[in-house]
Amino acid sequence: MQRPILAANWKMNHGPSDARAFMRTFLAHYARRQDRQVILFPPAVTVTTVLAALKDRPDIQVGVQNIYWEDKGAFTGELSAPMARDAGATLALIGHSERRHVFGETDAETARKVAAAVRAGLIPMLCVGEKLDERESGQTEAVVLRQLRAGIAEVEPHAVGGMLIAYEPVWAIGTGKTATPADASAVHAVIADALRSQVGERARSVPILYGGSVNRGNATALLSADGVDGLLVGGASLDAEGWTSIARA
Ligand code: PGA
């Protein structure tokens, strides 16, 4: 396995003032480590604050939680990939389940966003995952593969090789219900196979993260599951001390 990736998705939490306090505590307790990669996804208005706190810590990367697919123009309230890149973000979450299920984002829209990120030199982290009724009716694989294939449809195979995928079962997000390491491994294997058949050996460089109610108690077990290359953490990443212990998992 490549070095594990520990990613924090703050969602709509931590404006600049909170983020400054968070970063003081986190950086005081998390020393640079060669054996893992830490990524923070703050809200867009907080990106430059977090980057300022990281000026002596290039080991930690910062991404945005969403982008729009046009580069600029009359799209009030939206954020483009080149603007995120210009602010210093290096990654973009795309197709997070809240984007899909709260804001109605479609597979076709995630594809355009992935393409826009790649064009701008942002690394896309494409999120996929089934809802509870889809899991219960045996459609997990079909849903995840549909989201995956659609999400990478507008980029070249070599660009897919530079992406990250996050498997986040919707029923596990923010619910306290976590997939077991075995559940996660099973879906990660399906994703890895599908990537191999789409882009061949380039799929080997694509880390597949698990997300959904990860916390400091279950992080180590999930991270040791077969095929789990990292964790994408929401609620449990908001507290700097809790996040520090997950980042060290
Ligand atoms: P959670 O969120 O850890 O709060 O379940 C994960 C995510 O939505 O990325």
Coordinates of C-alpha atoms and ligand atoms in Angstrom, one line a residue:
M1 CA 0.0 0.0 0.0
Q2 CA 1.1 3.6 -0.6
R3 CA 1.3 5.8 2.5
P4 CA -2.1 6.2 3.9
I5 CA -4.1 9.4 3.3
L6 CA -5.9 11.0 6.2
A7 CA -8.4 13.7 5.0
A8 CA -10.6 16.0 7.0
N9 CA -13.8 17.3 5.5
W10 CA -15.0 20.2 7.7
K11 CA -18.2 20.6 5.6
M12 CA -19.9 24.0 6.6
N13 CA -17.9 24.3 9.8
H14 CA -14.9 26.4 10.9
G15 CA -14.8 29.9 9.6
P16 CA -11.4 31.7 9.7
S17 CA -11.4 32.4 13.4
D18 CA -12.2 28.8 14.4
A19 CA -9.8 27.5 11.8
R20 CA -6.9 29.6 13.3
A21 CA -7.5 28.1 16.7
F22 CA -7.8 24.6 15.2
M23 CA -4.6 24.9 13.3
R24 CA -2.7 26.1 16.4
T25 CA -3.7 23.1 18.3
F26 CA -3.4 20.6 15.5
L27 CA 0.1 21.8 14.3
A28 CA 1.3 21.8 17.9
H29 CA 0.5 18.1 18.3
Y30 CA 1.0 16.8 14.8
A31 CA 4.6 16.7 13.7
R32 CA 5.5 16.1 10.1
R33 CA 5.5 12.4 9.2
Q34 CA 6.8 10.7 6.1
D35 CA 4.6 7.7 6.4
R36 CA 1.3 9.4 5.7
Q37 CA -0.4 12.2 3.8
V38 CA -2.7 14.6 5.6
I39 CA -5.3 16.7 3.6
L40 CA -7.7 19.3 5.0
F41 CA -10.9 20.4 3.2
P42 CA -12.0 23.6 4.9
P43 CA -14.9 25.8 3.6
A44 CA -13.8 27.9 0.7
V45 CA -13.6 31.1 2.8
T46 CA -11.2 29.5 5.2
V47 CA -8.8 28.0 2.6
T48 CA -6.3 30.9 2.7
T49 CA -6.4 31.1 6.5
V50 CA -5.5 27.4 6.7
L51 CA -2.8 27.8 4.1
A52 CA -1.3 30.7 6.0
A53 CA -1.1 28.5 9.1
L54 CA 0.6 25.9 7.0
K55 CA 3.3 28.1 5.6
D56 CA 6.0 26.1 7.2
R57 CA 4.2 22.8 6.8
P58 CA 4.2 21.9 3.1
D59 CA 3.6 18.3 4.2
I60 CA -0.1 19.1 4.7
Q61 CA -2.3 19.7 1.6
V62 CA -5.5 21.8 1.4
G63 CA -8.5 21.2 -0.9
V64 CA -11.9 22.7 -1.6
Q65 CA -15.1 20.9 -0.9
N66 CA -16.8 21.7 -4.3
I67 CA -16.2 23.6 -7.5
Y68 CA -18.3 24.7 -10.4
W69 CA -17.3 23.5 -13.9
E70 CA -17.0 26.9 -15.7
D71 CA -13.8 28.8 -15.2
K72 CA -15.3 32.2 -14.6
G73 CA -18.3 34.3 -15.4
A74 CA -21.8 35.2 -14.2
F75 CA -22.4 32.3 -11.8
T76 CA -23.2 34.0 -8.5
G77 CA -22.2 32.1 -5.4
E78 CA -20.0 29.6 -7.3
L79 CA -16.3 28.9 -7.1
S80 CA -14.2 27.9 -10.1
A81 CA -11.3 25.4 -10.2
P82 CA -8.8 28.0 -11.4
M83 CA -9.8 30.3 -8.5
A84 CA -9.4 27.5 -6.0
R85 CA -6.0 26.7 -7.5
D86 CA -5.0 30.4 -7.4
A87 CA -6.0 30.5 -3.7
G88 CA -3.5 27.7 -3.1
A89 CA -5.8 24.6 -2.9
T90 CA -4.4 21.6 -4.6
L91 CA -7.4 19.2 -4.4
A92 CA -11.1 19.3 -4.8
L93 CA -13.7 17.1 -3.4
I94 CA -16.3 16.3 -6.1
G95 CA -19.6 14.5 -5.8
H96 CA -19.7 14.4 -2.0
S97 CA -23.0 12.7 -1.0
E98 CA -24.3 16.0 0.5
R99 CA -23.7 17.6 -2.9
R100 CA -25.6 14.8 -4.6
H101 CA -28.4 14.3 -2.1
V102 CA -28.9 17.7 -0.5
F103 CA -28.1 19.8 -3.6
G104 CA -29.3 17.4 -6.3
E105 CA -25.9 17.2 -8.1
T106 CA -26.1 14.6 -10.9
D107 CA -23.5 12.1 -12.2
A108 CA -23.1 14.2 -15.4
E109 CA -22.4 17.3 -13.2
T110 CA -19.7 15.4 -11.2
A111 CA -18.1 14.5 -14.6
R112 CA -17.9 18.1 -15.6
K113 CA -16.5 19.1 -12.3
V114 CA -13.8 16.4 -12.4
A115 CA -12.8 17.6 -15.9
A116 CA -12.7 21.2 -14.7
A117 CA -10.5 20.3 -11.7
V118 CA -8.1 18.4 -14.0
R119 CA -7.9 21.3 -16.5
A120 CA -7.0 23.7 -13.6
G121 CA -4.4 21.4 -12.1
L122 CA -6.5 20.5 -9.0
I123 CA -6.5 16.8 -8.0
P124 CA -10.1 15.6 -7.9
M125 CA -11.2 13.4 -5.0
L126 CA -14.4 11.8 -6.4
C127 CA -16.8 10.6 -3.8
V128 CA -19.1 7.7 -4.5
G129 CA -21.5 5.7 -2.3
E130 CA -24.9 4.0 -2.0
K131 CA -27.9 5.0 0.1
L132 CA -29.4 2.7 2.6
D133 CA -32.3 1.5 0.4
E134 CA -29.8 0.9 -2.4
R135 CA -27.7 -1.3 -0.1
E136 CA -30.7 -3.1 1.2
S137 CA -31.9 -3.9 -2.2
G138 CA -28.6 -5.2 -3.3
Q139 CA -27.6 -2.3 -5.6
T140 CA -24.5 -1.2 -3.8
E141 CA -22.1 -2.3 -6.6
A142 CA -24.3 -1.0 -9.4
V143 CA -24.7 2.5 -7.8
V144 CA -21.0 2.8 -6.9
L145 CA -19.9 1.7 -10.4
R146 CA -22.4 4.0 -12.1
Q147 CA -21.1 7.0 -10.1
L148 CA -17.5 6.0 -10.7
R149 CA -17.8 5.5 -14.4
A150 CA -19.8 8.6 -14.9
G151 CA -17.5 10.7 -12.7
I152 CA -14.4 9.8 -14.8
A153 CA -16.1 9.9 -18.2
E154 CA -14.8 13.3 -19.3
V155 CA -11.1 12.8 -18.4
E156 CA -8.3 10.9 -20.1
P157 CA -7.0 7.7 -18.6
H158 CA -3.7 9.3 -17.5
A159 CA -5.7 12.0 -15.6
V160 CA -7.7 9.2 -13.9
G161 CA -4.4 7.9 -12.7
G162 CA -3.8 11.1 -10.8
M163 CA -7.2 11.2 -9.0
L164 CA -8.4 9.9 -5.7
I165 CA -11.6 8.1 -5.0
A166 CA -13.5 8.2 -1.7
Y167 CA -16.0 5.4 -1.0
E168 CA -18.6 6.9 1.4
P169 CA -21.7 4.8 2.0
V170 CA -24.5 7.4 2.5
W171 CA -26.0 5.5 5.3
A172 CA -22.7 5.8 7.3
I173 CA -22.2 9.5 6.9
G174 CA -22.9 11.4 10.0
T175 CA -25.0 8.6 11.4
G176 CA -22.6 6.9 13.7
K177 CA -23.1 3.7 11.7
T178 CA -19.8 2.7 10.2
A179 CA -19.2 0.1 7.5
T180 CA -17.2 -2.8 8.9
P181 CA -13.6 -3.1 7.6
A182 CA -14.9 -6.1 5.6
D183 CA -17.8 -4.1 4.1
A184 CA -15.3 -1.4 3.1
S185 CA -12.8 -3.8 1.6
A186 CA -15.5 -5.5 -0.5
V187 CA -16.6 -2.2 -2.1
H188 CA -13.0 -1.0 -2.4
A189 CA -12.2 -4.2 -4.4
V190 CA -15.1 -3.5 -6.7
I191 CA -13.9 0.0 -7.3
A192 CA -10.3 -1.0 -7.9
D193 CA -11.3 -3.7 -10.4
A194 CA -13.5 -1.2 -12.3
L195 CA -10.7 1.3 -12.4
R196 CA -8.3 -1.3 -13.7
S197 CA -10.7 -2.3 -16.5
Q198 CA -11.2 1.4 -17.4
V199 CA -7.6 2.7 -17.3
G200 CA -5.4 -0.4 -16.9
E201 CA -2.3 -0.2 -14.8
R202 CA -2.8 3.5 -14.1
A203 CA -5.4 2.4 -11.6
R204 CA -2.7 1.2 -9.3
S205 CA -1.8 4.8 -8.4
V206 CA -5.4 5.8 -7.5
P207 CA -5.9 5.7 -3.7
I208 CA -9.3 4.7 -2.5
L209 CA -10.3 6.2 0.8
Y210 CA -13.2 5.1 3.1
G211 CA -15.5 7.7 4.7
G212 CA -18.5 7.5 6.9
S213 CA -18.6 7.9 10.7
V214 CA -14.8 7.4 11.0
N215 CA -13.7 8.3 14.5
R216 CA -10.6 7.9 16.7
G217 CA -11.9 4.6 18.0
N218 CA -12.4 2.9 14.6
A219 CA -9.8 4.7 12.4
T220 CA -7.0 2.2 12.9
A221 CA -9.1 -0.9 12.1
L222 CA -10.6 0.7 9.0
L223 CA -7.2 1.9 7.8
S224 CA -5.8 -1.7 8.1
A225 CA -8.6 -3.1 6.0
D226 CA -7.6 -4.6 2.7
G227 CA -7.8 -2.0 -0.1
V228 CA -8.4 0.9 2.2
D229 CA -5.7 3.5 1.3
G230 CA -7.0 6.3 3.5
L231 CA -9.9 7.8 5.4
L232 CA -12.1 10.8 4.7
V233 CA -13.4 12.1 8.0
G234 CA -16.2 14.5 8.6
G235 CA -17.6 15.1 12.1
A236 CA -14.7 13.6 14.0
S237 CA -12.2 15.9 12.1
L238 CA -13.7 19.1 13.7
D239 CA -12.1 18.8 17.0
A240 CA -8.4 19.5 16.7
E241 CA -7.3 17.0 19.4
G242 CA -9.6 14.2 18.0
W243 CA -8.4 14.9 14.5
T244 CA -4.8 14.8 15.6
S245 CA -5.2 11.3 17.0
I246 CA -6.9 10.2 13.8
A247 CA -4.2 11.7 11.7
R248 CA -1.7 9.6 13.6
A249 CA -3.8 6.4 13.2
Ligands
PGA1 P1 -18.7 11.8 8.8 O1 -18.7 12.4 7.3 O2 -17.3 11.3 9.1 O3 -19.3 12.9 9.7 O4 -19.6 10.6 8.7 C1 -17.8 11.9 6.3 C2 -18.0 12.7 5.1 O5 -19.1 13.1 4.8 O6 -17.0 13.0 4.3

